PDB file of C-alpha atoms in Angstrom:
ATOM      1  CA  UNK A   6      90.803 122.849  92.073  1.00 44.00           C
ATOM      2  CA  UNK A   7      94.193 124.595  90.590  1.00 44.00           C
ATOM      3  CA  UNK A   8      94.851 126.100  87.264  1.00 42.00           C
ATOM      4  CA  UNK A   9      96.716 124.770  85.025  1.00 43.00           C
ATOM      5  CA  UNK A  10      99.082 127.719  85.570  1.00 43.00           C
ATOM      6  CA  UNK A  11      99.126 126.882  89.551  1.00 47.00           C
ATOM      7  CA  UNK A  12      99.207 123.208  89.096  1.00 44.00           C
ATOM      8  CA  UNK A  13     102.967 124.039  87.117  1.00 48.00           C
ATOM      9  CA  UNK A  14     104.019 125.790  90.155  1.00 48.00           C
ATOM     10  CA  UNK A  15     102.292 123.800  93.044  1.00 44.00           C
ATOM     11  CA  UNK A  16     104.752 120.615  90.973  1.00 45.00           C
ATOM     12  CA  UNK A  17     107.733 122.458  90.092  1.00 51.00           C
ATOM     13  CA  UNK A  18     107.802 123.538  94.471  1.00 49.00           C
ATOM     14  CA  UNK A  19     106.508 119.811  95.399  1.00 47.00           C
ATOM     15  CA  UNK A  20     108.343 117.982  93.391  1.00 46.00           C
ATOM     16  CA  UNK A  21     111.306 117.026  95.411  1.00 44.00           C
ATOM     17  CA  UNK A  22     109.907 116.609  98.191  1.00 44.00           C
ATOM     18  CA  UNK A  23     107.788 113.983  96.786  1.00 41.00           C
ATOM     19  CA  UNK A  24     110.807 112.280  95.055  1.00 41.00           C
ATOM     20  CA  UNK A  25     112.984 112.204  98.603  1.00 42.00           C
ATOM     21  CA  UNK A  26     109.461 110.943 100.028  1.00 42.00           C
ATOM     22  CA  UNK A  27     109.032 108.482  97.793  1.00 41.00           C
ATOM     23  CA  UNK A  28     112.727 107.086  97.946  1.00 43.00           C
ATOM     24  CA  UNK A  29     112.902 107.546 101.625  1.00 45.00           C
ATOM     25  CA  UNK A  30     109.978 104.365 101.437  1.00 46.00           C
ATOM     26  CA  UNK A  31     111.422 102.571  98.848  1.00 43.00           C
ATOM     27  CA  UNK A  32     114.334 102.449 101.063  1.00 42.00           C
ATOM     28  CA  UNK A  33     112.762 101.453 104.567  1.00 45.00           C
ATOM     29  CA  UNK A  34     110.250  99.312 102.408  1.00 45.00           C
ATOM     30  CA  UNK A  35     113.455  97.159 101.055  1.00 45.00           C
ATOM     31  CA  UNK A  36     111.925  97.810  97.987  1.00 49.00           C
ATOM     32  CA  UNK A  37     113.106  94.822  96.433  1.00 46.00           C
ATOM     33  CA  UNK A  38     114.177  91.925  96.943  1.00 46.00           C
ATOM     34  CA  UNK A  39     117.715  92.808  95.986  1.00 44.00           C
ATOM     35  CA  UNK A  40     118.380  91.561  91.726  1.00 49.00           C
ATOM     36  CA  UNK A  41     114.606  89.475  91.453  1.00 75.00           C
ATOM     37  CA  UNK A  42     113.358  93.120  91.529  1.00 89.00           C
ATOM     38  CA  UNK A  43     109.645  94.173  93.123  1.00 96.00           C
ATOM     39  CA  UNK A  44     107.469  91.584  94.929  1.00 97.00           C
ATOM     40  CA  UNK A  45     104.406  94.094  94.197  1.00 98.00           C
ATOM     41  CA  UNK A  46     104.162  96.999  92.833  1.00 98.00           C
ATOM     42  CA  UNK A  47     101.105 101.085  93.274  1.00 97.00           C
ATOM     43  CA  UNK A  48     100.476 103.658  91.265  1.00 97.00           C
ATOM     44  CA  UNK A  49      98.160 106.287  93.789  1.00 97.00           C
ATOM     45  CA  UNK A  50      96.366 108.983  91.286  1.00 95.00           C
ATOM     46  CA  UNK A  51      94.408 111.632  93.517  1.00 94.00           C
ATOM     47  CA  UNK A  52      90.805 111.835  91.983  1.00 95.00           C
ATOM     48  CA  UNK A  53      87.723 113.928  92.540  1.00 95.00           C
ATOM     49  CA  UNK A  54      85.631 111.026  92.698  1.00 97.00           C
ATOM     50  CA  UNK A  55      85.428 107.277  90.861  1.00 97.00           C
ATOM     51  CA  UNK A  56      83.238 103.816  89.797  1.00 97.00           C
ATOM     52  CA  UNK A  57      84.726 100.943  89.153  1.00 97.00           C
ATOM     53  CA  UNK A  58      81.764  98.340  87.964  1.00 94.00           C
ATOM     54  CA  UNK A  59      82.530  94.684  89.634  1.00 92.00           C
ATOM     55  CA  UNK A  60      79.990  92.819  88.322  1.00 89.00           C
ATOM     56  CA  UNK A  61      78.744  93.056  85.073  1.00 87.00           C
ATOM     57  CA  UNK A  62      75.434  93.224  83.969  1.00 89.00           C
ATOM     58  CA  UNK A  63      73.768  89.482  82.881  1.00 90.00           C
ATOM     59  CA  UNK A  64      69.712  88.871  81.593  1.00 92.00           C
ATOM     60  CA  UNK A  65      68.595  88.956  85.453  1.00 92.00           C
ATOM     61  CA  UNK A  66      70.687  92.111  86.647  1.00 92.00           C
ATOM     62  CA  UNK A  67      71.941  95.247  86.301  1.00 93.00           C
ATOM     63  CA  UNK A  68      75.916  95.757  86.856  1.00 91.00           C
ATOM     64  CA  UNK A  69      77.166  96.782  90.162  1.00 93.00           C
ATOM     65  CA  UNK A  70      79.090  98.675  90.720  1.00 95.00           C
ATOM     66  CA  UNK A  71      80.923 101.194  93.697  1.00 96.00           C
ATOM     67  CA  UNK A  72      81.496 105.066  94.293  1.00 97.00           C
ATOM     68  CA  UNK A  73      84.241 107.005  95.829  1.00 97.00           C
ATOM     69  CA  UNK A  74      84.444 110.706  96.159  1.00 96.00           C
ATOM     70  CA  UNK A  75      87.170 112.436  96.575  1.00 95.00           C
ATOM     71  CA  UNK A  76      90.692 110.874  97.583  1.00 95.00           C
ATOM     72  CA  UNK A  77      92.902 108.737  95.492  1.00 96.00           C
ATOM     73  CA  UNK A  78      92.091 105.182  93.516  1.00 97.00           C
ATOM     74  CA  UNK A  79      94.660 102.901  94.458  1.00 98.00           C
ATOM     75  CA  UNK A  80      96.154 100.446  91.006  1.00 97.00           C
ATOM     76  CA  UNK A  81      97.231  97.302  93.374  1.00 98.00           C
ATOM     77  CA  UNK A  82      99.329  94.064  91.305  1.00 98.00           C
ATOM     78  CA  UNK A  83     101.202  91.537  93.849  1.00 98.00           C
ATOM     79  CA  UNK A  84     104.202  89.600  92.797  1.00 98.00           C
ATOM     80  CA  UNK A  85     106.380  86.281  93.363  1.00 97.00           C
ATOM     81  CA  UNK A  86     107.566  86.081  97.261  1.00 97.00           C
ATOM     82  CA  UNK A  87     105.008  89.004  98.142  1.00 98.00           C
ATOM     83  CA  UNK A  88     103.690  88.569 101.553  1.00 97.00           C
ATOM     84  CA  UNK A  89     101.925  89.482 104.452  1.00 97.00           C
ATOM     85  CA  UNK A  90     104.600  91.643 105.589  1.00 98.00           C
ATOM     86  CA  UNK A  91     104.561  93.069 101.734  1.00 98.00           C
ATOM     87  CA  UNK A  92     100.966  94.727 102.588  1.00 98.00           C
ATOM     88  CA  UNK A  93     101.473  96.163 105.499  1.00 98.00           C
ATOM     89  CA  UNK A  94     104.767  98.049 103.662  1.00 98.00           C
ATOM     90  CA  UNK A  95     102.067  98.714 100.869  1.00 98.00           C
ATOM     91  CA  UNK A  96      99.218  99.977 103.491  1.00 98.00           C
ATOM     92  CA  UNK A  97     101.365 102.147 105.284  1.00 97.00           C
ATOM     93  CA  UNK A  98     102.584 104.568 101.618  1.00 97.00           C
ATOM     94  CA  UNK A  99      99.136 104.084 100.748  1.00 98.00           C
ATOM     95  CA  UNK A 100      97.694 106.226 103.899  1.00 96.00           C
ATOM     96  CA  UNK A 101     100.081 107.988 104.923  1.00 96.00           C
ATOM     97  CA  UNK A 102     102.092 109.396 101.916  1.00 96.00           C
ATOM     98  CA  UNK A 103     101.571 112.766 101.278  1.00 95.00           C
ATOM     99  CA  UNK A 104     100.270 112.907  97.254  1.00 92.00           C
ATOM    100  CA  UNK A 105      96.490 114.530  97.777  1.00 90.00           C
ATOM    101  CA  UNK A 106      96.366 119.043  98.142  1.00 88.00           C
ATOM    102  CA  UNK A 107      94.533 120.416 100.480  1.00 88.00           C
ATOM    103  CA  UNK A 108      94.716 124.024 100.420  1.00 87.00           C
ATOM    104  CA  UNK A 109      98.042 124.566  97.765  1.00 85.00           C
ATOM    105  CA  UNK A 110     100.155 121.488 100.189  1.00 90.00           C
ATOM    106  CA  UNK A 111     100.215 117.982  99.993  1.00 92.00           C
ATOM    107  CA  UNK A 112      98.679 116.231 102.507  1.00 93.00           C
ATOM    108  CA  UNK A 113      98.397 112.524 103.151  1.00 95.00           C
ATOM    109  CA  UNK A 114      94.182 110.532 101.858  1.00 95.00           C
ATOM    110  CA  UNK A 115      93.955 109.701 105.749  1.00 93.00           C
ATOM    111  CA  UNK A 116      94.758 113.461 106.579  1.00 92.00           C
ATOM    112  CA  UNK A 117      93.044 115.258 103.417  1.00 92.00           C
ATOM    113  CA  UNK A 118      90.386 113.300 104.558  1.00 92.00           C
ATOM    114  CA  UNK A 119      89.287 111.143 101.820  1.00 94.00           C
ATOM    115  CA  UNK A 120      88.728 108.490 100.489  1.00 96.00           C
ATOM    116  CA  UNK A 121      90.085 104.647  98.483  1.00 98.00           C
ATOM    117  CA  UNK A 122      89.395 102.851  95.873  1.00 98.00           C
ATOM    118  CA  UNK A 123      91.266 100.175  95.216  1.00 98.00           C
ATOM    119  CA  UNK A 124      91.529  98.445  91.820  1.00 97.00           C
ATOM    120  CA  UNK A 125      93.520  94.946  91.553  1.00 96.00           C
ATOM    121  CA  UNK A 126      96.124  95.892  88.295  1.00 95.00           C
ATOM    122  CA  UNK A 127      97.695  92.499  87.639  1.00 94.00           C
ATOM    123  CA  UNK A 128      98.895  94.209  84.346  1.00 94.00           C
ATOM    124  CA  UNK A 129     101.167  95.910  85.923  1.00 96.00           C
ATOM    125  CA  UNK A 130     103.486  92.864  86.733  1.00 95.00           C
ATOM    126  CA  UNK A 131     104.207  92.672  82.265  1.00 95.00           C
ATOM    127  CA  UNK A 132     107.305  92.931  80.665  1.00 94.00           C
ATOM    128  CA  UNK A 133     107.278  93.415  76.591  1.00 95.00           C
ATOM    129  CA  UNK A 134     109.046  90.689  74.998  1.00 94.00           C
ATOM    130  CA  UNK A 135     108.701  91.152  71.541  1.00 95.00           C
ATOM    131  CA  UNK A 136     105.434  92.061  70.604  1.00 95.00           C
ATOM    132  CA  UNK A 137     104.023  91.079  73.475  1.00 96.00           C
ATOM    133  CA  UNK A 138     103.185  91.060  77.241  1.00 95.00           C
ATOM    134  CA  UNK A 139     104.288  88.509  79.759  1.00 95.00           C
ATOM    135  CA  UNK A 140     103.279  87.796  83.368  1.00 94.00           C
ATOM    136  CA  UNK A 141     105.906  85.551  84.406  1.00 95.00           C
ATOM    137  CA  UNK A 142     106.372  87.483  87.802  1.00 95.00           C
ATOM    138  CA  UNK A 143     103.172  88.114  89.337  1.00 96.00           C
ATOM    139  CA  UNK A 144     101.787  85.958  91.578  1.00 97.00           C
ATOM    140  CA  UNK A 145      99.213  83.041  91.163  1.00 96.00           C
ATOM    141  CA  UNK A 146      96.213  83.736  92.367  1.00 95.00           C
ATOM    142  CA  UNK A 147      94.869  81.962  95.004  1.00 96.00           C
ATOM    143  CA  UNK A 148      98.255  83.912  96.542  1.00 97.00           C
ATOM    144  CA  UNK A 149      97.649  86.598  94.967  1.00 97.00           C
ATOM    145  CA  UNK A 150      93.624  86.762  95.776  1.00 97.00           C
ATOM    146  CA  UNK A 151      94.457  86.106  99.670  1.00 98.00           C
ATOM    147  CA  UNK A 152      97.208  89.465  99.908  1.00 98.00           C
ATOM    148  CA  UNK A 153      94.516  91.702  97.959  1.00 98.00           C
ATOM    149  CA  UNK A 154      91.671  90.923 100.783  1.00 97.00           C
ATOM    150  CA  UNK A 155      94.339  91.281 103.471  1.00 98.00           C
ATOM    151  CA  UNK A 156      95.392  94.721 101.603  1.00 98.00           C
ATOM    152  CA  UNK A 157      92.001  96.077 101.454  1.00 98.00           C
ATOM    153  CA  UNK A 158      91.112  94.593 105.665  1.00 97.00           C
ATOM    154  CA  UNK A 159      93.726  96.458 106.238  1.00 97.00           C
ATOM    155  CA  UNK A 160      93.208  99.820 104.641  1.00 97.00           C
ATOM    156  CA  UNK A 161      89.553  99.548 105.677  1.00 95.00           C
ATOM    157  CA  UNK A 162      90.393  99.832 109.524  1.00 94.00           C
ATOM    158  CA  UNK A 163      93.779 101.353 109.416  1.00 94.00           C
ATOM    159  CA  UNK A 164      91.748 104.711 106.979  1.00 94.00           C
ATOM    160  CA  UNK A 165      88.900 104.549 109.770  1.00 89.00           C
ATOM    161  CA  UNK A 166      91.146 104.178 112.980  1.00 88.00           C
ATOM    162  CA  UNK A 167      92.763 108.039 111.908  1.00 77.00           C
ATOM    163  CA  UNK A 168      91.306 111.030 113.440  1.00 72.00           C
ATOM    164  CA  UNK A 169      90.671 112.965 110.250  1.00 77.00           C
ATOM    165  CA  UNK A 170      88.995 110.696 108.311  1.00 79.00           C
ATOM    166  CA  UNK A 171      86.817 108.950 110.762  1.00 75.00           C
ATOM    167  CA  UNK A 172      85.017 112.079 111.405  1.00 80.00           C
ATOM    168  CA  UNK A 173      84.428 113.170 107.775  1.00 84.00           C
ATOM    169  CA  UNK A 174      83.033 109.120 107.334  1.00 83.00           C
ATOM    170  CA  UNK A 175      86.182 108.173 104.954  1.00 91.00           C
ATOM    171  CA  UNK A 176      85.088 104.679 103.269  1.00 92.00           C
ATOM    172  CA  UNK A 177      87.674 102.270 101.595  1.00 97.00           C
ATOM    173  CA  UNK A 178      85.879 100.738  98.261  1.00 97.00           C
ATOM    174  CA  UNK A 179      87.281  97.686  96.433  1.00 97.00           C
ATOM    175  CA  UNK A 180      87.556  96.166  92.722  1.00 95.00           C
ATOM    176  CA  UNK A 181      87.222  91.709  92.300  1.00 93.00           C
ATOM    177  CA  UNK A 182      90.163  90.154  92.396  1.00 93.00           C
ATOM    178  CA  UNK A 183      90.650  88.406  88.962  1.00 85.00           C
ATOM    179  CA  UNK A 184      87.679  89.966  87.012  1.00 82.00           C
ATOM    180  CA  UNK A 185      87.938  92.904  84.278  1.00 81.00           C
ATOM    181  CA  UNK A 186      86.418  95.950  85.864  1.00 84.00           C
ATOM    182  CA  UNK A 187      85.467  99.143  84.183  1.00 92.00           C
ATOM    183  CA  UNK A 188      86.497 102.144  85.482  1.00 95.00           C
ATOM    184  CA  UNK A 189      85.150 105.774  85.497  1.00 96.00           C
ATOM    185  CA  UNK A 190      87.612 108.229  87.403  1.00 96.00           C
ATOM    186  CA  UNK A 191      87.557 112.014  87.793  1.00 96.00           C
ATOM    187  CA  UNK A 192      90.904 113.470  88.332  1.00 91.00           C
ATOM    188  CA  UNK A 193      92.382 116.626  89.715  1.00 82.00           C
ATOM    189  CA  UNK A 194      95.931 116.418  87.796  1.00 78.00           C
ATOM    190  CA  UNK A 195      96.352 113.863  86.748  1.00 73.00           C
ATOM    191  CA  UNK A 196      98.829 113.314  89.935  1.00 85.00           C
ATOM    192  CA  UNK A 197     100.049 109.909  89.135  1.00 92.00           C
ATOM    193  CA  UNK A 198     102.909 107.762  91.172  1.00 95.00           C
ATOM    194  CA  UNK A 199     104.015 104.836  90.959  1.00 96.00           C
ATOM    195  CA  UNK A 200     105.635 102.609  94.761  1.00 97.00           C
ATOM    196  CA  UNK A 201     107.493  99.216  94.451  1.00 97.00           C
ATOM    197  CA  UNK A 202     107.996  97.555  97.463  1.00 97.00           C
TER     198      UNK A 202
END
């Protein structure tokens, strides 16, 4: 793990490249729908491990969790107008963007190789109005579930098709769409980036 001083030098050295990659990906993805704003949002954060509750405890059963070791946590939000094409651009970013530390360099989660934990996060579509948050830009729940399911599936198949990831047996885990969930994460940073599509 890098020390705090090492991280400062690391960020200073690689931040310009990260910004350029992010801007290039944004332009390619047509990240906005003109003046109407983005169609989806992602937050990607590198992690050493993460654990997400996908089912709360009941009188008969204990809570259910999914867990990953080193890799990334991806927070996902779909907005009005999002489509399969949007999902394809998002998956490409998740699997190829170089945001993970590997031997003092940056690598994609595919090349790390690392795991992916996907967390549905509808609150990313919120906008403040006065002292309250509003979510009028969010996609309808049934459409969001369909795109979220596709996103998780494409991340899984995309990661498993990569040589390093396939050899290492890395995996994709995901939360339950539309439910409140409890997340625990150990991160070596934090090293967090926001993407709009």
